[in-house]
Amino acid sequence: MSKITLKKLSHSYLDKQNFDSDWALRDVNIDCQDGGAYALLGPSGCGKTTLLNIVSGLLNPTKGKVFFDDKDVTSQTPVERNIAQIFQFPVIYDTMTVYENLAFPLKNRGMTDGEIDSRVKEIAEMLELTKTLNNRASGLTADGKQKISLGRGLVRSNVNVIMFDEPLTVIDPHLKWILRSKLKELHQEINRTMIYVTHDQTEALTFANQVVVMHEGQIVQTGTPVELFEKPKHTFVGHFIGSPGMNILPCQIQNGIPAIDGVKISIGTEIKKKSSFAKTEIGIRPEFVSFSEDGIPVKILKVSNTGRHKIIDTECKSGKIKILSHSSKEIPSGSAFLSFDKKYTYAYGDSWIIE
Amino acid sequence: MNKTINQKAWFFVIPVFILVAFNAVVPLMTVVNYSFQETFANNVFTWEGTRWFKQILRSERFHAALGRQFLFTGVILAIQIPLGIAIALTMPKKGIGVSFCLILMSMPLLIPWNVVGAMWNIFALPEIGFLGHLLNDMGFNYNFTQQIGDAWFTTILMDVWHWTSLVVLLSYAGLRSIQPAYYQAAEIDGASRWAVFRYIELPKMKKVLTIAILLRFMDSFMIYTEPFVLTGGGPGNATAFLSIDLVKMALGQFDLGPAAAMSLIYFFIVLLVCWVFYNLMMRNESQT
């Protein structure tokens, strides 16, 4: 168990880096508290697996350092770092039985047969693998195999951190829920630092206490699920988290007051800086938009009812606005006016929040 | 579901049927025909029943040729399979070296078989050949045209040179298809290099190795051209493998009946060994 600190981490798979896009990771700083459950969330290709492999020691970062409990481990191998990692698809040793698979990491570290036996049985019990212990591992279903991978990660009792690289990708949807709650349960049981990489917001938000959102090799926001939802620090977080995502509309700022289509918008924070941005935008989640007497004039394009709520597509001069309202509410047709909940309306300059 | 009945579909099968008939069924049946009869000149045939089969199966000459054949195939498999895997493991995984190695490895496979035989014949000649001359200069009394051991050594060396590449290419393809996550997981599990080979690479290569062993078994068991050009089956009958012996009997002595019987026995041995081996290898697959 230990605290993990990443300092000014940058990584590139190329020998020479001329552009920002040549970097898979750019200037990443993270502090993971001991025993915390963290999720790295982001679309494919945003650098989350790269980051994970740097923490585990499978990759050496081009720049920056990795610390475990304030000890620099940047040049250590995965074995020296004593970590566990579970991969996207199940990695099992085909020719071994389930028991031998689980015992493998312990055997390689020279533990005695007695210790191995008690440890393997304990983990098998935890993962409900006891009945299949003597079966050949290759005969199991995908979720059974992934449980073995998971078991090999958990079987060592002293690992510093357990990392998951999209571990539920190949698992059937109904089993995903079961395995996910199993993971959450395990985290509470063994209380070890866990880092979970995923592109699925539901997975990230349900698993982790702290979610790290990544975009194009950078960390755009770190926070609790609620913080990410209520106050996205970057328009990408707004888009990526929530369904449907945040409405982002171009706006003009005059004397510190933003306006869309000439209609002034009051926001929760004041724009103090007279800084010049290449582009300025207003972000508002569909949950916090409502119809009113006056405000932004829009045309209503489409209403879709999901059962629990309605999603209304509208369009103003500057762009489209989605609204999420309770399904029992009456929706005006044709044209209407919209107002935004001041508390959850944010202004963004060059995609970053202005505060 | 109801099947649509359309007898016209048979027309599409006819070309394949004719092709297979002429290149496999008809020649095979001709051989079967010969194997039960005695022929004389002027196309006179007399029925002999199983006489030729009994004769071949009891013949010491056939036993000796079969023994030599199994020994040769066993030796080249024992060398080529491990050597091929070892070379595949050391080949580069990316960069310009990959194409270079692949081309280098493919070269021996592209050379016509009789050219390989001729090349090695000249290469190994004790007086003028590079290998032969070198070995004699080093103090070995080497002469593959006269000494049995030397003839075997040269034939095996030639086959290893010619065919190890096939095993290398198949193994390399098998190795390249292993997902990097397996190696990463093994690294995290603290596996040794040997354990990685034993528990990841070898099981993942099982299918391509089965193919490699089958191909090498069949090809080496039916080898003809290269030893025929290199040693002509000699000295004496020392390197007269089954097919060389068969051709001697059929064309040299014109014993068509016994030669036909021998062909069929030969054919069934190849078929049987392949069938047993394949089923052994795939037995575990079906259980999983």
XYZ file of C-alpha atoms in Angstrom:
643
model
C 0.000 0.000 0.000
C 1.333 3.371 -0.789
C 0.676 6.846 -2.010
C 1.406 7.430 -5.671
C 2.654 10.715 -7.026
C 3.277 11.529 -10.658
C 5.330 14.629 -11.302
C 5.485 16.471 -14.611
C 5.077 13.287 -16.566
C 5.346 13.452 -20.365
C 5.639 10.583 -22.739
C 6.077 10.224 -26.459
C 6.335 7.082 -28.546
C 8.356 8.998 -31.149
C 12.054 9.718 -31.066
C 11.616 13.385 -31.912
C 8.741 15.554 -30.807
C 7.941 18.594 -32.907
C 4.260 19.179 -32.198
C 1.976 18.871 -29.202
C 0.305 15.964 -30.973
C 3.558 13.983 -30.942
C 3.126 13.543 -27.208
C 0.932 10.757 -25.850
C 1.057 12.422 -22.443
C 1.742 16.059 -21.685
C 2.786 17.377 -18.296
C 0.675 15.097 -16.112
C 0.602 15.604 -12.343
C -1.441 13.324 -10.100
C -1.520 12.545 -6.403
C -3.186 9.273 -5.507
C -3.878 8.871 -1.811
C -3.145 5.568 -0.130
C -6.146 3.261 -0.315
C -8.133 5.432 -2.695
C -10.161 4.274 -5.681
C -9.259 6.296 -8.746
C -10.616 6.191 -12.256
C -8.849 7.451 -15.349
C -11.593 8.414 -17.746
C -11.246 9.488 -21.350
C -11.909 8.473 -24.946
C -9.731 5.960 -26.779
C -6.316 7.337 -27.582
C -6.276 9.997 -24.866
C -3.254 8.462 -23.165
C -4.828 6.680 -20.230
C -3.285 3.286 -20.961
C 0.079 4.974 -21.501
C -0.253 6.618 -18.116
C -1.177 3.317 -16.493
C 1.783 1.518 -18.073
C 4.092 4.230 -16.779
C 2.752 3.777 -13.241
C 3.184 0.009 -13.482
C 6.689 0.305 -14.906
C 6.008 -1.345 -18.257
C 6.907 1.954 -19.923
C 9.602 4.448 -19.078
C 8.371 8.048 -19.299
C 10.179 10.402 -21.667
C 10.110 13.093 -18.986
C 9.010 13.312 -15.383
C 9.088 11.063 -12.362
C 6.960 8.490 -10.554
C 6.986 8.308 -6.771
C 5.599 5.584 -4.509
C 5.428 6.980 -0.962
C 7.871 9.766 -1.875
C 10.366 7.203 -3.149
C 11.452 7.683 -6.748
C 10.611 4.458 -8.615
C 10.872 5.838 -12.164
C 13.649 3.454 -13.147
C 12.297 0.374 -11.344
C 10.810 -2.691 -13.062
C 7.209 -3.809 -12.461
C 8.461 -6.575 -10.158
C 10.473 -4.127 -8.060
C 7.539 -1.752 -7.843
C 5.379 -4.613 -6.625
C 2.185 -3.705 -8.409
C -0.643 -5.675 -9.979
C -2.277 -4.931 -13.303
C -5.346 -6.368 -14.970
C -5.653 -5.969 -18.707
C -8.404 -5.192 -21.170
C -8.927 -8.777 -22.237
C -8.333 -11.745 -19.969
C -4.724 -12.861 -19.854
C -4.542 -16.435 -18.662
C -1.950 -19.154 -18.978
C -3.806 -21.616 -21.211
C -1.988 -24.768 -20.231
C -2.395 -24.235 -16.482
C -5.341 -24.964 -14.248
C -7.177 -22.145 -12.500
C -5.259 -22.989 -9.327
C -1.884 -22.865 -11.081
C -2.815 -19.578 -12.711
C -3.565 -17.996 -9.363
C -0.457 -19.505 -7.790
C 1.868 -18.392 -10.603
C 2.755 -14.880 -9.325
C 3.417 -16.295 -5.832
C 5.497 -19.181 -7.134
C 7.660 -16.808 -9.151
C 8.371 -14.916 -5.950
C 9.529 -18.048 -4.197
C 6.765 -18.485 -1.624
C 6.356 -21.862 0.069
C 3.633 -24.264 -1.088
C 1.727 -23.881 2.180
C 1.562 -20.100 1.946
C 0.601 -20.288 -1.718
C -2.158 -22.774 -1.011
C -3.859 -20.741 1.704
C -3.575 -17.515 -0.288
C -4.939 -19.034 -3.509
C -7.876 -20.581 -1.694
C -8.694 -17.325 0.019
C -8.731 -15.408 -3.259
C -10.681 -18.139 -5.047
C -13.281 -17.944 -2.307
C -13.510 -14.173 -2.681
C -14.006 -14.423 -6.444
C -16.252 -17.494 -6.320
C -13.751 -19.606 -8.247
C -13.413 -22.389 -5.681
C -15.438 -24.912 -7.655
C -13.382 -24.485 -10.817
C -9.931 -24.442 -9.179
C -8.846 -27.723 -10.749
C -10.253 -27.044 -14.223
C -8.098 -25.992 -17.088
C -8.208 -22.205 -17.296
C -8.675 -22.174 -21.070
C -12.092 -23.841 -20.727
C -13.686 -20.974 -18.839
C -16.009 -18.279 -20.191
C -14.749 -14.735 -20.779
C -15.888 -13.480 -17.390
C -14.452 -16.528 -15.658
C -11.123 -15.855 -17.366
C -11.218 -12.208 -16.378
C -11.861 -13.298 -12.795
C -8.647 -15.314 -12.989
C -6.743 -12.256 -14.227
C -8.299 -10.346 -11.375
C -7.345 -13.097 -8.963
C -3.720 -13.034 -10.116
C -3.740 -9.330 -9.378
C -5.213 -9.759 -5.913
C -3.357 -12.861 -4.814
C -0.285 -11.002 -3.608
C -1.222 -9.391 -0.326
C 1.413 -6.670 -0.295
C 1.061 -4.934 -3.672
C 1.376 -1.163 -3.699
C -1.401 -0.562 -6.188
C -3.791 -2.579 -8.322
C -4.422 -1.229 -11.794
C -7.258 -2.077 -14.119
C -7.047 -1.340 -17.828
C -10.648 -1.388 -19.080
C -11.126 -4.798 -17.465
C -14.790 -5.189 -18.351
C -14.595 -4.560 -22.108
C -15.082 -8.193 -23.092
C -17.651 -8.992 -20.424
C -21.377 -9.342 -21.166
C -23.421 -6.331 -20.017
C -25.384 -8.166 -17.316
C -22.174 -9.609 -15.860
C -20.501 -6.211 -15.976
C -22.732 -5.001 -13.173
C -21.912 -8.032 -11.066
C -18.159 -7.808 -11.582
C -18.167 -4.068 -11.068
C -19.902 -4.302 -7.723
C -17.526 -7.158 -6.872
C -14.615 -4.824 -7.530
C -16.116 -2.105 -5.404
C -16.692 -4.661 -2.647
C -13.107 -5.891 -2.933
C -11.812 -2.379 -2.651
C -13.645 -1.891 0.604
C -12.508 -5.295 1.830
C -8.798 -5.051 1.110
C -8.548 -1.273 1.199
C -5.763 -0.966 -1.335
C -5.021 1.794 -3.810
C -6.768 1.026 -7.071
C -6.548 2.801 -10.407
C -9.201 1.979 -12.945
C -8.911 2.987 -16.585
C -12.061 3.217 -18.652
C -13.801 5.145 -21.400
C -17.176 4.379 -19.885
C -18.396 7.189 -17.653
C -20.830 4.967 -15.732
C -18.017 2.603 -14.840
C -15.751 5.410 -13.759
C -18.374 7.272 -11.759
C -19.649 4.188 -9.941
C -16.227 2.753 -9.139
C -14.120 5.691 -8.070
C -14.013 8.275 -5.309
C -11.875 10.444 -7.540
C -12.185 10.576 -11.298
C -9.352 11.867 -13.452
C -10.600 12.974 -16.859
C -8.051 12.896 -19.656
C -8.167 14.490 -23.069
C -5.451 14.462 -25.732
C -2.732 13.444 -23.314
C -3.603 15.978 -20.654
C -5.536 15.835 -17.434
C -8.447 18.237 -17.821
C -10.067 17.724 -14.445
C -9.752 15.645 -11.302
C -12.648 15.463 -8.928
C -15.502 13.535 -7.408
C -18.261 12.412 -9.760
C -20.489 15.193 -8.429
C -17.861 17.876 -9.053
C -17.357 16.648 -12.599
C -21.055 16.791 -13.233
C -21.851 20.073 -11.580
C -18.795 22.081 -12.466
C -16.834 20.884 -15.466
C -13.545 22.751 -15.653
C -13.117 22.101 -19.345
C -15.714 21.909 -22.110
C -14.467 18.393 -22.851
C -15.532 17.227 -19.379
C -18.914 18.805 -19.999
C -19.302 16.964 -23.289
C -17.915 13.660 -22.124
C -19.710 13.285 -18.823
C -23.464 13.293 -18.701
C -25.947 11.991 -21.203
C -26.746 14.054 -23.173
C -23.597 16.105 -22.593
C -23.319 19.765 -21.743
C -24.602 22.401 -24.164
C -21.685 24.524 -25.301
C -22.592 27.734 -27.125
C -20.352 30.452 -28.509
C -20.822 33.742 -26.664
C -19.578 37.307 -26.695
C -18.255 38.928 -23.536
C -18.835 42.645 -23.090
C -17.855 44.417 -19.877
C -17.541 41.103 -18.128
C -21.018 39.939 -19.056
C -21.468 37.119 -21.535
C -24.244 37.166 -24.133
C -25.669 34.628 -26.546
C -27.411 36.009 -29.630
C -27.396 39.403 -27.929
C -29.215 38.046 -24.857
C -27.244 38.606 -21.675
C -26.611 35.526 -19.577
C -26.031 35.740 -15.863
C -23.551 33.201 -14.597
C -22.553 32.012 -11.145
C -19.093 33.500 -11.264
C -17.889 36.899 -12.230
C -15.551 37.379 -15.164
C -12.884 39.558 -13.663
C -10.009 39.109 -15.972
C -10.024 41.293 -19.027
C -8.052 38.615 -20.731
C -8.448 38.013 -24.401
C -9.540 34.556 -25.462
C -9.527 33.231 -28.997
C -12.987 31.852 -28.330
C -15.439 32.205 -25.511
C -18.290 29.850 -24.765
C -21.140 29.319 -22.355
C -21.702 25.860 -20.950
C -24.950 24.665 -19.425
C -26.093 21.118 -18.743
C -29.438 20.086 -20.314
C -30.715 19.378 -16.785
C -30.456 23.069 -15.892
C -32.194 24.594 -18.924
C -35.877 25.432 -18.706
C -38.608 27.153 -20.702
C -39.562 30.659 -19.600
C -41.343 33.845 -20.581
C -38.264 35.504 -21.984
C -34.617 34.644 -22.565
C -32.984 33.064 -25.560
C -35.420 32.597 -28.450
C -35.264 29.095 -29.895
C -37.043 26.864 -32.370
C -38.050 23.438 -31.096
C -36.791 20.748 -33.446
C -37.514 17.410 -31.830
C -38.813 15.903 -28.622
C -37.752 12.387 -27.664
C -39.268 10.633 -24.698
C -37.008 8.138 -22.933
C -39.717 7.180 -20.463
C -38.231 8.800 -17.411
C -37.578 12.116 -19.065
C -37.859 13.996 -22.305
C -34.931 15.224 -24.342
C -35.836 18.321 -26.326
C -33.661 19.448 -29.218
C -33.888 23.184 -29.852
C -31.949 25.590 -31.981
C -31.033 29.220 -31.492
C -28.998 31.383 -33.863
C -25.691 30.378 -32.269
C -26.315 26.648 -32.190
C -28.290 23.766 -30.818
C -29.418 23.475 -27.203
C -30.631 20.283 -25.590
C -33.029 20.302 -22.694
C -33.744 17.506 -20.266
C -37.109 17.749 -18.585
C -39.399 15.483 -16.643
C -41.479 13.365 -18.993
C -44.758 14.553 -17.498
C -44.019 18.186 -18.269
C -45.792 19.909 -21.124
C -43.494 21.019 -23.911
C -44.384 24.118 -25.946
C -44.205 23.633 -29.684
C -42.868 25.861 -32.432
C -40.807 28.583 -30.836
C -40.059 29.319 -27.196
C -37.699 31.114 -24.840
C -35.094 29.448 -22.659
C -33.551 30.422 -19.378
C -30.479 28.918 -17.701
C -30.027 28.106 -14.036
C -27.499 30.732 -12.990
C -25.770 28.486 -10.465
C -24.798 25.896 -13.072
C -24.002 28.200 -15.984
C -20.306 28.636 -16.693
C -18.270 30.696 -19.102
C -15.334 29.051 -20.856
C -12.378 30.802 -22.453
C -10.443 28.711 -24.920
C -12.281 25.650 -23.568
C -11.168 26.209 -19.941
C -13.551 27.518 -17.290
C -13.347 31.228 -16.452
C -13.505 31.768 -12.713
C -36.129 -23.889 -42.493
C -37.044 -25.377 -45.860
C -34.213 -26.017 -48.244
C -34.633 -24.757 -51.757
C -34.298 -27.617 -54.157
C -32.317 -26.687 -57.216
C -30.609 -29.513 -59.031
C -28.909 -27.097 -61.405
C -26.386 -26.450 -58.647
C -24.722 -29.729 -59.600
C -23.429 -28.073 -62.759
C -21.238 -25.832 -60.672
C -19.662 -28.827 -58.970
C -18.817 -30.641 -62.191
C -15.578 -28.763 -63.049
C -14.136 -29.477 -59.602
C -15.295 -33.047 -59.810
C -13.553 -33.544 -63.151
C -10.386 -31.870 -61.927
C -10.207 -33.993 -58.781
C -11.059 -37.118 -60.763
C -8.186 -36.626 -63.166
C -5.525 -35.474 -60.771
C -6.287 -37.756 -57.837
C -8.922 -40.426 -58.203
C -7.972 -41.847 -61.624
C -4.195 -42.072 -60.982
C -4.788 -43.566 -57.547
C -7.174 -46.145 -58.936
C -4.625 -47.023 -61.638
C -2.100 -47.723 -58.929
C -4.656 -49.794 -57.031
C -5.296 -51.686 -60.237
C -1.603 -52.468 -60.744
C -1.128 -53.501 -57.143
C -3.390 -56.531 -57.500
C -2.143 -57.715 -60.880
C 0.939 -58.862 -62.706
C 1.702 -57.146 -65.994
C 3.679 -58.392 -68.905
C 4.345 -56.834 -72.203
C 1.461 -56.135 -74.577
C -0.840 -55.125 -71.737
C -1.445 -58.638 -70.495
C -2.697 -58.616 -66.896
C -3.111 -61.503 -64.508
C -4.813 -61.338 -61.099
C -2.472 -61.774 -58.165
C -4.672 -60.827 -55.187
C -2.709 -59.616 -52.170
C 0.517 -61.262 -53.202
C 2.459 -58.038 -53.826
C 1.354 -56.559 -50.528
C 2.521 -59.633 -48.638
C 5.761 -59.631 -50.569
C 6.462 -55.966 -49.814
C 5.515 -56.197 -46.163
C 7.884 -59.169 -45.718
C 10.676 -57.753 -47.837
C 13.841 -56.831 -45.987
C 14.620 -54.223 -48.585
C 11.357 -52.421 -47.770
C 11.985 -52.700 -44.025
C 15.436 -51.206 -44.463
C 14.164 -48.321 -46.618
C 11.329 -47.653 -44.157
C 13.793 -47.700 -41.261
C 16.072 -45.220 -43.013
C 13.083 -43.068 -43.834
C 11.858 -42.880 -40.217
C 15.372 -42.216 -38.990
C 15.894 -39.412 -41.486
C 12.508 -37.802 -40.790
C 13.000 -38.155 -37.035
C 16.430 -36.549 -37.151
C 15.438 -33.607 -39.331
C 12.317 -32.936 -37.228
C 14.385 -33.081 -34.044
C 16.755 -30.507 -35.500
C 14.478 -28.267 -37.563
C 11.621 -27.709 -35.089
C 13.711 -26.543 -32.090
C 16.144 -24.688 -34.340
C 13.288 -22.984 -36.217
C 11.644 -21.875 -32.954
C 14.976 -20.643 -31.620
C 15.652 -18.569 -34.726
C 12.101 -17.174 -34.713
C 12.549 -16.109 -31.084
C 15.714 -14.180 -31.878
C 14.368 -12.454 -34.976
C 13.713 -8.691 -34.664
C 10.127 -7.672 -33.886
C 10.059 -4.322 -35.652
C 12.054 -2.071 -37.914
C 13.894 -2.699 -41.127
C 15.435 -5.863 -39.747
C 12.087 -7.637 -40.003
C 11.858 -7.474 -43.800
C 15.525 -8.283 -44.127
C 15.217 -11.409 -41.981
C 11.998 -12.519 -43.648
C 13.534 -12.247 -47.120
C 16.693 -13.990 -45.966
C 14.589 -16.766 -44.469
C 12.464 -17.162 -47.593
C 15.433 -17.544 -49.945
C 16.147 -21.279 -49.435
C 12.440 -22.027 -49.868
C 12.424 -20.416 -53.314
C 15.189 -22.557 -54.774
C 14.012 -25.510 -56.926
C 14.668 -28.834 -55.255
C 16.978 -30.291 -57.865
C 19.020 -27.079 -57.798
C 19.374 -27.488 -54.025
C 20.635 -31.037 -54.611
C 23.066 -29.924 -57.299
C 24.289 -26.972 -55.204
C 25.036 -29.186 -52.235
C 26.588 -31.826 -54.393
C 29.152 -29.366 -55.704
C 29.446 -27.602 -52.343
C 30.298 -30.863 -50.573
C 32.537 -32.566 -53.134
C 35.693 -33.558 -51.241
C 38.171 -32.273 -53.818
C 36.631 -29.139 -55.279
C 33.652 -28.276 -53.075
C 34.053 -25.569 -50.458
C 32.585 -27.634 -47.612
C 34.305 -30.857 -48.629
C 37.667 -29.220 -49.116
C 37.390 -27.287 -45.882
C 36.489 -30.362 -43.837
C 39.369 -32.339 -45.313
C 41.754 -29.448 -44.696
C 40.618 -29.417 -41.090
C 41.715 -33.008 -40.803
C 38.411 -34.813 -41.183
C 38.378 -37.674 -43.609
C 35.224 -36.501 -45.348
C 33.800 -38.011 -48.511
C 30.032 -38.149 -48.835
C 30.125 -40.199 -52.019
C 31.867 -43.092 -50.309
C 31.241 -43.001 -46.589
C 27.789 -43.720 -45.190
C 28.090 -41.377 -42.190
C 29.247 -38.513 -44.370
C 26.424 -39.106 -46.842
C 23.847 -38.919 -44.041
C 25.517 -35.893 -42.497
C 25.441 -34.034 -45.806
C 21.854 -35.022 -46.638
C 20.614 -33.918 -43.208
C 22.591 -30.684 -43.333
C 21.118 -29.945 -46.765
C 17.576 -30.567 -45.581
C 18.096 -28.446 -42.481
C 19.438 -25.630 -44.662
C 16.570 -25.964 -47.114
C 13.595 -26.313 -44.782
C 14.315 -24.833 -41.342
C 13.139 -21.501 -42.773
C 9.632 -22.869 -43.136
C 9.501 -23.636 -39.413
C 11.023 -20.223 -38.684
C 8.423 -18.368 -40.754
C 5.498 -20.278 -39.239
C 6.816 -19.879 -35.685
C 7.500 -16.209 -36.266
C 3.934 -15.678 -37.463
C 2.693 -17.493 -34.371
C 4.861 -15.391 -32.078
C 3.834 -12.112 -33.677
C 0.165 -12.882 -33.085
C 0.606 -12.985 -29.297
C -0.915 -9.880 -27.725
C 1.594 -7.657 -25.879
C -0.616 -7.853 -22.774
C 0.516 -11.463 -22.262
C 4.124 -10.391 -22.000
C 3.183 -7.468 -19.776
C 1.130 -9.681 -17.474
C 4.014 -12.154 -17.269
C 6.386 -9.319 -16.442
C 4.119 -8.176 -13.632
C 3.692 -11.756 -12.420
C 7.465 -11.948 -12.199
C 7.806 -14.777 -14.712
C 11.276 -15.830 -15.866
C 12.206 -15.870 -19.571
C 11.862 -19.651 -19.585
C 8.408 -19.442 -17.957
C 7.311 -16.936 -20.602
C 8.379 -19.377 -23.301
C 6.914 -22.419 -21.569
C 3.564 -20.946 -20.512
C 2.853 -18.251 -23.096
C 4.834 -18.614 -26.301
C 4.808 -22.381 -26.680
C 1.047 -22.833 -25.987
C 0.236 -19.918 -28.315
C 2.408 -21.440 -31.041
C 0.792 -24.854 -30.696
C -1.357 -24.557 -33.809
C 1.329 -23.232 -36.146
C 3.772 -25.799 -34.793
C 1.268 -28.565 -35.486
C 1.103 -27.343 -39.069
C 4.889 -27.028 -39.259
C 5.458 -30.540 -37.938
C 2.821 -32.005 -40.260
C 4.262 -30.257 -43.307
C 7.822 -31.155 -42.424
C 6.838 -34.735 -41.687
C 5.036 -35.197 -44.997
C 7.673 -33.426 -47.081
C 10.618 -35.178 -45.506
C 8.886 -38.537 -45.574
C 8.327 -38.177 -49.297
C 11.702 -36.589 -50.031
C 13.085 -37.594 -53.410
C 14.731 -34.978 -55.597
C 17.365 -33.567 -53.266
C 18.971 -36.831 -52.064
C 18.583 -38.270 -55.558
C 20.667 -35.455 -57.034
C 23.065 -35.314 -54.066
C 23.853 -38.971 -53.400
C 21.633 -40.907 -55.790
C 20.654 -43.042 -52.805
C 24.216 -44.131 -52.192
C 26.760 -45.095 -51.206
C 25.154 -48.486 -51.830
C 21.618 -48.069 -50.547
C 22.621 -45.999 -47.514
C 20.530 -42.972 -48.372
C 17.911 -44.712 -50.509
C 14.804 -43.405 -48.765
C 11.376 -44.807 -49.525
C 10.653 -42.786 -52.626
C 14.097 -43.377 -54.107
C 13.701 -47.088 -53.505
C 10.212 -46.968 -54.981
C 11.375 -45.305 -58.181
C 14.217 -47.813 -58.494
C 11.699 -50.641 -58.233
C 9.082 -49.133 -60.538
C 11.227 -47.605 -63.256
C 14.594 -49.285 -62.801
C 13.351 -52.846 -62.483
C 9.921 -52.284 -64.027
C 8.291 -54.279 -61.192
C 4.998 -52.435 -61.525
C 2.921 -54.728 -59.309
C 5.158 -54.662 -56.205
C 5.910 -50.966 -56.790
C 2.188 -50.189 -56.864
C 1.653 -52.164 -53.669
C 4.549 -50.329 -52.071
C 3.108 -46.960 -53.178
C -0.157 -47.764 -51.444
C 1.521 -48.939 -48.252
C 3.701 -45.819 -48.335
C 0.615 -43.651 -48.828
C -1.210 -45.274 -45.911
C 1.763 -44.842 -43.593
C 1.890 -41.092 -44.325
C -1.876 -40.818 -43.895
C -1.885 -42.818 -40.665
C 0.963 -40.926 -39.014
C -0.577 -37.566 -39.933
C -3.985 -38.637 -38.666
C -2.670 -39.939 -35.349
C -0.465 -36.908 -34.807
C -3.172 -34.392 -35.693
C -5.691 -36.053 -33.406
C -3.223 -36.174 -30.544
C -2.467 -32.483 -30.922
C -6.090 -31.447 -31.276
C -7.485 -33.738 -28.584
C -7.109 -31.112 -25.892
C -8.546 -28.406 -28.109
C -11.911 -30.116 -28.371
C -12.139 -30.596 -24.620
C -11.904 -26.895 -23.974
